[in-house]
Coordinates of C-alpha atoms in Angstrom, one line a residue:
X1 CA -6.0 10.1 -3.2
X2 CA -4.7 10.3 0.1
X3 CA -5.1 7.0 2.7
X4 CA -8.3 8.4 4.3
X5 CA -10.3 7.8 1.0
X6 CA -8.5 4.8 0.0
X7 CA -9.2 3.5 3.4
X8 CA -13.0 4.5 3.8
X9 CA -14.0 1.6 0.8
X10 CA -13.3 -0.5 3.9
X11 CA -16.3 -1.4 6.1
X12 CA -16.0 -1.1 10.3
X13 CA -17.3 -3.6 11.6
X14 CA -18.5 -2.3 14.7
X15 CA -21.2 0.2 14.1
X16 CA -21.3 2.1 17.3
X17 CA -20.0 6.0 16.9
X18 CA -16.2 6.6 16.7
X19 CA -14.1 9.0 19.3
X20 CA -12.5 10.7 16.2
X21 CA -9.3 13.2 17.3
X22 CA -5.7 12.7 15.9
X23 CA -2.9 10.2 16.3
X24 CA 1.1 11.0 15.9
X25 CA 0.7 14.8 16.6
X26 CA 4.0 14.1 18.3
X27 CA 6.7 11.5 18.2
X28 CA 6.2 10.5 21.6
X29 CA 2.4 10.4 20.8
X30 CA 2.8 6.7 19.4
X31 CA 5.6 4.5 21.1
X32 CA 6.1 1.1 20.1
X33 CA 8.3 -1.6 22.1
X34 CA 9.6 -4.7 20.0
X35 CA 9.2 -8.1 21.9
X36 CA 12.0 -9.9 19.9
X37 CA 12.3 -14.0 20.1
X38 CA 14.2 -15.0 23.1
X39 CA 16.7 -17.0 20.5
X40 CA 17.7 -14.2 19.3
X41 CA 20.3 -14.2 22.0
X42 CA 22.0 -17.5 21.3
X43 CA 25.1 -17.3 19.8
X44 CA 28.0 -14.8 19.6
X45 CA 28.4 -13.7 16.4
X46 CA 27.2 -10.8 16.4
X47 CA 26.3 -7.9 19.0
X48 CA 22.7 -7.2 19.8
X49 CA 21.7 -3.6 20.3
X50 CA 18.1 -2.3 21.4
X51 CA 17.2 0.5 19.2
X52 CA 15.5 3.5 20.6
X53 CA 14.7 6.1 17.2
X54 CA 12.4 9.5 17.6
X55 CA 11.2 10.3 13.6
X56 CA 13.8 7.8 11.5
X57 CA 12.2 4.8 9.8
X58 CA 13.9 1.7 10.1
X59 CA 15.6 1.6 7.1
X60 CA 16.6 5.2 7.2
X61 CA 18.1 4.2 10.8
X62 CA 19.8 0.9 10.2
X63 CA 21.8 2.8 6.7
X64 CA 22.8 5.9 9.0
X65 CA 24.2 3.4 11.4
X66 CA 26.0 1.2 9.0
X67 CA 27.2 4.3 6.9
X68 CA 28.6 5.6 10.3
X69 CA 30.3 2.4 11.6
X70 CA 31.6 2.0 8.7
X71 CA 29.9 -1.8 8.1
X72 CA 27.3 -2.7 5.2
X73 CA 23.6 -1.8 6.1
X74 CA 23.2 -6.0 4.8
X75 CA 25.2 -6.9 8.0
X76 CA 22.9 -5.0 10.4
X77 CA 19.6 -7.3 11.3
X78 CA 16.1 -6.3 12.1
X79 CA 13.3 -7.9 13.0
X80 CA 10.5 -5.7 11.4
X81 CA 10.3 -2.3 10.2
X82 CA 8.5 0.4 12.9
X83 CA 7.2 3.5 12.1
X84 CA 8.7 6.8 11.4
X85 CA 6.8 9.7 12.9
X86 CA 6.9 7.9 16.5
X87 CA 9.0 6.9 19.6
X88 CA 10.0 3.4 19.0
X89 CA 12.4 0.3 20.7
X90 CA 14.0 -2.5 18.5
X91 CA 16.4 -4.8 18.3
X92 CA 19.4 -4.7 16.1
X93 CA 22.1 -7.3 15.2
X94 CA 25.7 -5.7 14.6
X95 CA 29.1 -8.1 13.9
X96 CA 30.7 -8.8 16.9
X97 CA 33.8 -6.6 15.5
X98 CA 31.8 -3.6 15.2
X99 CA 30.3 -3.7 18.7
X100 CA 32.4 -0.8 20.4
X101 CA 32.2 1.5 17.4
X102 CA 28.3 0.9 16.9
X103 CA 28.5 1.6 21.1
X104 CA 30.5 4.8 20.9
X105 CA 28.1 6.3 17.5
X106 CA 26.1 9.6 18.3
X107 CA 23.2 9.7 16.0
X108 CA 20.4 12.6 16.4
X109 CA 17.3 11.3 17.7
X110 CA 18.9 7.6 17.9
X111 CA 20.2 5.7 20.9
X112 CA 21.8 2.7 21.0
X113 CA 22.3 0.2 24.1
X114 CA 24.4 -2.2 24.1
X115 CA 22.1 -5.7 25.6
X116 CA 23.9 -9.1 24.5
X117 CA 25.6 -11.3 22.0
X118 CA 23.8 -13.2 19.9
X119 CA 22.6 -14.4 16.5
X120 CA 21.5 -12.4 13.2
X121 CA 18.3 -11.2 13.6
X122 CA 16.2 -12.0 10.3
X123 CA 12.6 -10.1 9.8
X124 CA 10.0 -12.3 11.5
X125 CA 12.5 -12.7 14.9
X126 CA 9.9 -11.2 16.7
X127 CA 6.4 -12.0 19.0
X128 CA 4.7 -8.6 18.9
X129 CA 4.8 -5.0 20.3
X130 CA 3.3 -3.2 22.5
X131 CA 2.0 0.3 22.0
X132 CA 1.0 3.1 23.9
X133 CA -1.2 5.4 21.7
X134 CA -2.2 8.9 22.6
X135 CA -5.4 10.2 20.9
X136 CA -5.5 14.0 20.8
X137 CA -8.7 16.1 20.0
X138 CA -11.0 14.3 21.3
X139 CA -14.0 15.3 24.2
X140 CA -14.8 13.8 27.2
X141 CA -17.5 11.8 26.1
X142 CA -14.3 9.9 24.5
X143 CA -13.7 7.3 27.0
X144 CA -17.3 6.0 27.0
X145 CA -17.5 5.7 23.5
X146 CA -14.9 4.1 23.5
X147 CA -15.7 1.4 26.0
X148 CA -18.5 0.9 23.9
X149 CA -16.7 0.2 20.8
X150 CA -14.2 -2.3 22.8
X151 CA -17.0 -3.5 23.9
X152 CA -19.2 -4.6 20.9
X153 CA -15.9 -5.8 19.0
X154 CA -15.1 -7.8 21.9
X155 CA -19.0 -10.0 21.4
X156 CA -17.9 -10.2 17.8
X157 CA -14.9 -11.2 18.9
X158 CA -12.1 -8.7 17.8
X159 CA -10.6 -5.8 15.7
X160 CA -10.9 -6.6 11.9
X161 CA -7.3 -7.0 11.3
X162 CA -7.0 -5.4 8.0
X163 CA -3.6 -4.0 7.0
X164 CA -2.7 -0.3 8.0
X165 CA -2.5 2.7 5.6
X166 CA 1.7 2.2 6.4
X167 CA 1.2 -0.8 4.1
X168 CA 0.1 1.7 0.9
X169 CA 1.7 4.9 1.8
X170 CA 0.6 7.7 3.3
X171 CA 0.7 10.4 0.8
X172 CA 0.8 8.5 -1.9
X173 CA -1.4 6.0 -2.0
X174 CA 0.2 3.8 -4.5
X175 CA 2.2 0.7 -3.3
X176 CA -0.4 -1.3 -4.7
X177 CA -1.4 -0.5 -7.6
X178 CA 2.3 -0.4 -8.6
X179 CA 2.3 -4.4 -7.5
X180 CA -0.6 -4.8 -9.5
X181 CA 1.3 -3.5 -12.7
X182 CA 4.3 -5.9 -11.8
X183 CA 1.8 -8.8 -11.6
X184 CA 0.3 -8.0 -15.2
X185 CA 4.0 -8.0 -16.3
X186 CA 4.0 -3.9 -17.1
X187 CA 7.2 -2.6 -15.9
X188 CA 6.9 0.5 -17.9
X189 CA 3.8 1.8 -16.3
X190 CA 4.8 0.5 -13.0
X191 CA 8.1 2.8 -13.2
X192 CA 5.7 5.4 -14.3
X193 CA 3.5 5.4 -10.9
X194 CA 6.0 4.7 -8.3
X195 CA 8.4 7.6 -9.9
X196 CA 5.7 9.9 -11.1
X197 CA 2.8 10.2 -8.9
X198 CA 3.0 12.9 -6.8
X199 CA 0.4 14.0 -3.9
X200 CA 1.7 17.8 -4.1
X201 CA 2.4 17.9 -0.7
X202 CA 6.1 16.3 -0.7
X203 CA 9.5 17.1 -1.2
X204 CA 10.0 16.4 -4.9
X205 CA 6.8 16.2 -6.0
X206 CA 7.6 19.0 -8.3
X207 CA 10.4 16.3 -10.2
X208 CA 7.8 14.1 -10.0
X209 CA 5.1 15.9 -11.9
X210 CA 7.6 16.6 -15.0
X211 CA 8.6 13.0 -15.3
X212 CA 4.6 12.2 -15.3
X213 CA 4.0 14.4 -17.8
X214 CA 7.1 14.1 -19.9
X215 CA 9.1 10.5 -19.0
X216 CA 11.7 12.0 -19.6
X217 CA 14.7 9.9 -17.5
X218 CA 17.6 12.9 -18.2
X219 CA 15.9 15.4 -16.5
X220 CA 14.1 13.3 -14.0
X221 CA 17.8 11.8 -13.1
X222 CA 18.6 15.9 -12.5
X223 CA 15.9 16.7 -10.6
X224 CA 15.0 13.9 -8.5
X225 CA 16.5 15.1 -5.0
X226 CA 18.8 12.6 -3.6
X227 CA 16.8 11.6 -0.7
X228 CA 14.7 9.4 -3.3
X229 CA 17.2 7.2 -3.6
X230 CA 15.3 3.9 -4.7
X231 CA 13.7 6.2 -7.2
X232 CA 17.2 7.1 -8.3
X233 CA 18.2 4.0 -8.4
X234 CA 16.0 2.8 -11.2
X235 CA 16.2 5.9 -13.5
X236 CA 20.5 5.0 -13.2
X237 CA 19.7 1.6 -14.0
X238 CA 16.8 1.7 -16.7
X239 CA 19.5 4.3 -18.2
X240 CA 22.3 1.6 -18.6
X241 CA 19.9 -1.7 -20.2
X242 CA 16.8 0.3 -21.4
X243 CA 14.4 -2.1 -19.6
X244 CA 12.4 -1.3 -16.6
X245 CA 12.4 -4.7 -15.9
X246 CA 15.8 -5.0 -15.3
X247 CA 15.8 -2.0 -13.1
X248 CA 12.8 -2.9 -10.9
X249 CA 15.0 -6.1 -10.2
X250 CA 17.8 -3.5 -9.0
X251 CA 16.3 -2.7 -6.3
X252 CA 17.1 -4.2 -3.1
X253 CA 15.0 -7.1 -2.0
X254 CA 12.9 -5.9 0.4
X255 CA 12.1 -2.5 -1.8
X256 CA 11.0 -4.5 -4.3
X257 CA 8.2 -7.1 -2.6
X258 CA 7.0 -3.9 -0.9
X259 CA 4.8 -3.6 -4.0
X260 CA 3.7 -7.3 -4.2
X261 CA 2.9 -7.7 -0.4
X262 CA 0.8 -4.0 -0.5
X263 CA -1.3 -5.8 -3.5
X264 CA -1.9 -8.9 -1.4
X265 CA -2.7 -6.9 1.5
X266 CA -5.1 -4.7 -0.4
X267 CA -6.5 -7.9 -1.7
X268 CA -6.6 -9.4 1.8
X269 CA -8.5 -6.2 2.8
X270 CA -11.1 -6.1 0.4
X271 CA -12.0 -9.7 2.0
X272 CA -12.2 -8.8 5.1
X273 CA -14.4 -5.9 4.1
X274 CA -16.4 -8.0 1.8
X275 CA -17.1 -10.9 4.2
X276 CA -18.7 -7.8 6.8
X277 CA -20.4 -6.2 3.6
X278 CA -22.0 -9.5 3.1
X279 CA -22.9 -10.4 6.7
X280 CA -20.8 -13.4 6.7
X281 CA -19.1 -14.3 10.3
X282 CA -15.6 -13.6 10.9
X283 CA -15.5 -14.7 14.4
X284 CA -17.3 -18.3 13.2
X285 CA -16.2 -20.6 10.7
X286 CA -18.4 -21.5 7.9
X287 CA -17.5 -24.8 5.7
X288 CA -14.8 -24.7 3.4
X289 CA -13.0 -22.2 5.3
X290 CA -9.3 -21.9 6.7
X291 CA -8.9 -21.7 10.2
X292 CA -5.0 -21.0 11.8
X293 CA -4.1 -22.1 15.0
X294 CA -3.7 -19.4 18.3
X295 CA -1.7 -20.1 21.6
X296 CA -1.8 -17.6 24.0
X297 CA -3.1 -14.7 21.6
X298 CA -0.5 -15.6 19.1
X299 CA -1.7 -16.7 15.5
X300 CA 0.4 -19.5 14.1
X301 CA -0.5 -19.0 10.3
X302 CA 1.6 -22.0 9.0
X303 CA -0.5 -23.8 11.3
X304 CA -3.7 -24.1 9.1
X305 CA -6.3 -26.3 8.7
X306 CA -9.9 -26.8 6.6
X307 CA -13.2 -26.5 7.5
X308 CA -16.0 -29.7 6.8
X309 CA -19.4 -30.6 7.8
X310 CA -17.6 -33.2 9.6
X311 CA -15.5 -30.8 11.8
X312 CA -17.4 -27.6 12.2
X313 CA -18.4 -28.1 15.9
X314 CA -15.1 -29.0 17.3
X315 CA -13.5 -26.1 15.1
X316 CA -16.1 -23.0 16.1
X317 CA -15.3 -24.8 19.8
X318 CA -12.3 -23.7 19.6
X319 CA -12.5 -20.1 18.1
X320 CA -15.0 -19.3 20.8
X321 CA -12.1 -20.5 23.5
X322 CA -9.4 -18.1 20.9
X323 CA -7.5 -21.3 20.3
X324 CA -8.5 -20.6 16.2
X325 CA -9.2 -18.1 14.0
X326 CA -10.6 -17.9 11.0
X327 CA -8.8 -16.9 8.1
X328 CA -8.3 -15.0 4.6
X329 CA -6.2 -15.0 1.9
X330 CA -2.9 -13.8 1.0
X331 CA -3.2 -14.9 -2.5
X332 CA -0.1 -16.1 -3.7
X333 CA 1.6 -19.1 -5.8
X334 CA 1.1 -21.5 -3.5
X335 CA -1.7 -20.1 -1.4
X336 CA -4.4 -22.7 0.4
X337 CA -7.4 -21.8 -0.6
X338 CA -10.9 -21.7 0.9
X339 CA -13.7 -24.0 -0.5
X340 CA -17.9 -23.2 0.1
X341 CA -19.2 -19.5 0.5
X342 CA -15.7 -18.3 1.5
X343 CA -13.9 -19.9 -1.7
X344 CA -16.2 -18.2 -3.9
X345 CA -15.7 -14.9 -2.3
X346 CA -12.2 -15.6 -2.9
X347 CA -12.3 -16.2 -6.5
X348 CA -14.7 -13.2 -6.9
X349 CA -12.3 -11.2 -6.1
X350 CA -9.6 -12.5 -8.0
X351 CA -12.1 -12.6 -11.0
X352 CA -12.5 -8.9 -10.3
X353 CA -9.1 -8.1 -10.2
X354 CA -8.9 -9.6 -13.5
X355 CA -5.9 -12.3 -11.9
X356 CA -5.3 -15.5 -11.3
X357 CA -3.0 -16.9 -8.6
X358 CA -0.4 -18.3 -11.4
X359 CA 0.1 -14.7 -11.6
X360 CA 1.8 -14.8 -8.3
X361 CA 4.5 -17.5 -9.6
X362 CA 5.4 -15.6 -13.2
X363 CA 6.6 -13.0 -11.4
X364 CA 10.9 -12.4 -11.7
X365 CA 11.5 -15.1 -9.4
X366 CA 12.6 -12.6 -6.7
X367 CA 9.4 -11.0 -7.0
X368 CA 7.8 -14.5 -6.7
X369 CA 5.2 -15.0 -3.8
X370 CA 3.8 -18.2 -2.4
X371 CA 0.9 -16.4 -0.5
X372 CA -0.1 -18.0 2.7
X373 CA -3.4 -17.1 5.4
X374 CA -3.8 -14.5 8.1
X375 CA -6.6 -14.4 10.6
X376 CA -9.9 -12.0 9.9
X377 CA -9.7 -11.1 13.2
X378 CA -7.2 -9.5 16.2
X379 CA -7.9 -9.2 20.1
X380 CA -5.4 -7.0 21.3
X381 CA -3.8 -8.3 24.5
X382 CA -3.9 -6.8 27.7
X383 CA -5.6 -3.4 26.6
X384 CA -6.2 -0.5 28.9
X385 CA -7.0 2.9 28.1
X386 CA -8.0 6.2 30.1
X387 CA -9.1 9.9 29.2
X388 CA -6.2 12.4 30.1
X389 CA -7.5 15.9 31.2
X390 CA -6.5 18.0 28.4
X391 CA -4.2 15.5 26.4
X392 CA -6.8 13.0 24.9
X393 CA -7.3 9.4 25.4
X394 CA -4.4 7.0 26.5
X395 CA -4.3 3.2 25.0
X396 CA -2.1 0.2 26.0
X397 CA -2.1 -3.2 24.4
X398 CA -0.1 -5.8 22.8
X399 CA 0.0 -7.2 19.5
X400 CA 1.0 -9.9 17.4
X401 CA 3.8 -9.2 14.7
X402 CA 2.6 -7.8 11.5
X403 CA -0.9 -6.3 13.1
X404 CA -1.3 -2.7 13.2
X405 CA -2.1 -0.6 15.8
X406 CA -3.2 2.0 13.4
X407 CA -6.3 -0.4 11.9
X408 CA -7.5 -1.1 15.7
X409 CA -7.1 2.5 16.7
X410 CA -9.6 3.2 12.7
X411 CA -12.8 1.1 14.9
X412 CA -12.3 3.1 17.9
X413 CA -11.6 6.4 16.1
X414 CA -13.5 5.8 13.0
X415 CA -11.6 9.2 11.1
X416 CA -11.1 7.3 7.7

């Protein structure tokens, strides 16, 4: 299953015709500009660079760089990861020491410019990006469909912010469904998907299809290539204790909660889509559910408060004047949870699922997620958009950290 089938169990919610065509035909198709916290710059620690990387993911970037400077990829900070087949600007934290070095590097489709000292930049050190999209294939009835898309999502008041296909993988579709395993405590078949399932249109797939089949951790440790390094990494490790617990819990941090936070996010997005299924607002708050706080555009989701009989004026008030938002759950530990219609849609879901959130806290405690609330909805800010004579159409905007562009570009398109 590729992401265009996994994604079409979500519902739009606007229901006027899509402008289909393609996104990312070229790099420079999809450029994305970090807007990093201004504190970023206190301090003098460490040397901040702004990233500027054609067709390198993040990670891929900031380990070339480190490997090259001769510095641990750990002492390089980021504030999010960006993605791979575009044009995108970043910042990056480097020791003070290895400023000139990091200066002097020459990296193929990287460039690095020197802006300020300043602190260690931890994931979150960020407002938002802006993106400028190009949509190719597309006619020239393009533009007015979509002004009429932008224009009925703006009455319901916004893009359903759903997490994008990045979130699951591309090819294979399977980050979730491997935190799912984790969560029922089933390492073994969780090392099975994320090493075995193959799409058959990747390098390696081959390896991957004989360890499927087979399981057999000799060979696969011969034939994985060593570009699959994480994959690598647990087949080396499982080797040495005979427990794929133990090697899930070798893999660095980050790798590891990838799988947890794509199960909450599927979870998050089969709320989303359910709540439209079942004609319940997402741009007005019903009793018992969680609203988070906006300023200026900007969700503040530790900012959260419930929704009573007493309070429902004064709180759909303020969502009308995008000073709220309503929100859904990233089930976790420690998660707050909806009460009324919206908490029963929650725990239909987790009923579903066949989970509970306790599930969340007997994780390996690195593994272990609290959960918190994110808001149903997105406006993107300042968005323009244009048709280009024999390009396609051209889209501006700005958004908040961790919302996609590619789940607002889904409405407008509506390919998947």
């Amino acid at each position: 299953m590729d992401y265009r089938e996994f994604f079409s169990q979500f519902r739009y919610l606007s229901e006027r015709p899509g402008i289909g065509g393609r996104i990312k035909v070229y790099p420079e198709d999809f450029v994305v500009i970090e807007d990093p916290l201004p504190s970023i710059l206190e301090g003098r620690k460490h040397a901040i660079f702004l990233l500027k990387k054609r067709n390198w993911d993040t990670m891929s970037a900031v380990k070339e760089i480190a490997k090259r400077a001769g510095i641990s990829h750990r002492d390089i900070g980021f504030a999010g990861t960006k993605d791979r087949h575009a044009v995108t600007y970043q910042y990056i934290s480097v020791p003070a020491g290895a400023k000139e070095t990091v200066e002097n590097l020459r990296i193929r489709d990287i460039e690095l410019r020197f802006v300020s000292y300043g602190r260690f930049i931890k994931l979150g050190h960020l407002l938002g990006n802006r993106f400028r999209v190009i949509v190719r294939d597309v006619d020239e009835n393009a533009f007015e469909r979509s002004r009429d898309v932008i224009g009925e999502l703006r009455v319901k008041g916004g893009f359903p912010n759903y997490f994008g296909y990045q979130r699951f993988g591309e090819k294979r579709v399977t980050n979730h469904l491997v935190g799912k395993l984790l969560l029922r405590g089933d390492f073994e078949n969780a090392a099975r998907l994320f090493l075995g399932a193959h799409s058959g249109e990747m390098e390696g797939d081959e390896a991957r299809k004989h360890f499927w089949e087979t399981g057999d951790v000799e060979r696969a440790l011969e034939e994985f290539p060593n570009f699959l390094r994480y994959e690598r990494t647990l087949l080396y490790r499982y080797r040495e204790t005979g427990s794929w617990r133990k090697a899930f819990l070798s893999l660095p941090l980050p790798i590891m909660r990838i799988f947890i936070h794509a199960y909450q996010s599927y979870l998050f997005n089969l709320y989303v889509s359910r709540r439209i299924e079942e004609g319940l607002p997402l741009n007005e708050a019903l009793v018992g559910d969680i609203v988070v706080q906006v300023k200026e555009g900007i969700p503040y989701r530790d900012r959260t408060y419930r929704v009573t009989e007493t309070n429902i004026d004064f709180v759909n008030e303020k969502i009308r004047h995008g000073q709220a938002a309503v929100s859904g759950p990233l089930f976790g530990f420690a998660v707050r949870r909806a009460g009324g219609i919206p908490g029963g849609l929650e725990e239909e879901i987790l009923e579903e699922e066949g989970l509970t959130v306790d599930a969340f806290r007997k994780l390996p405690k690195p593994m272990a997620e609290p959960g918190g609330r994110r808001e149903l909805l997105i406006r993107p800010i300042g968005m323009t958009y244009g048709y280009i004579p024999e390009t396609g159409m051209c889209f501006r905007f700005f958004l908040p950290k961790g919302v996609y562009a590619t789940s607002v570009l889904r409405e407008i398109m509506k390919d998947h």
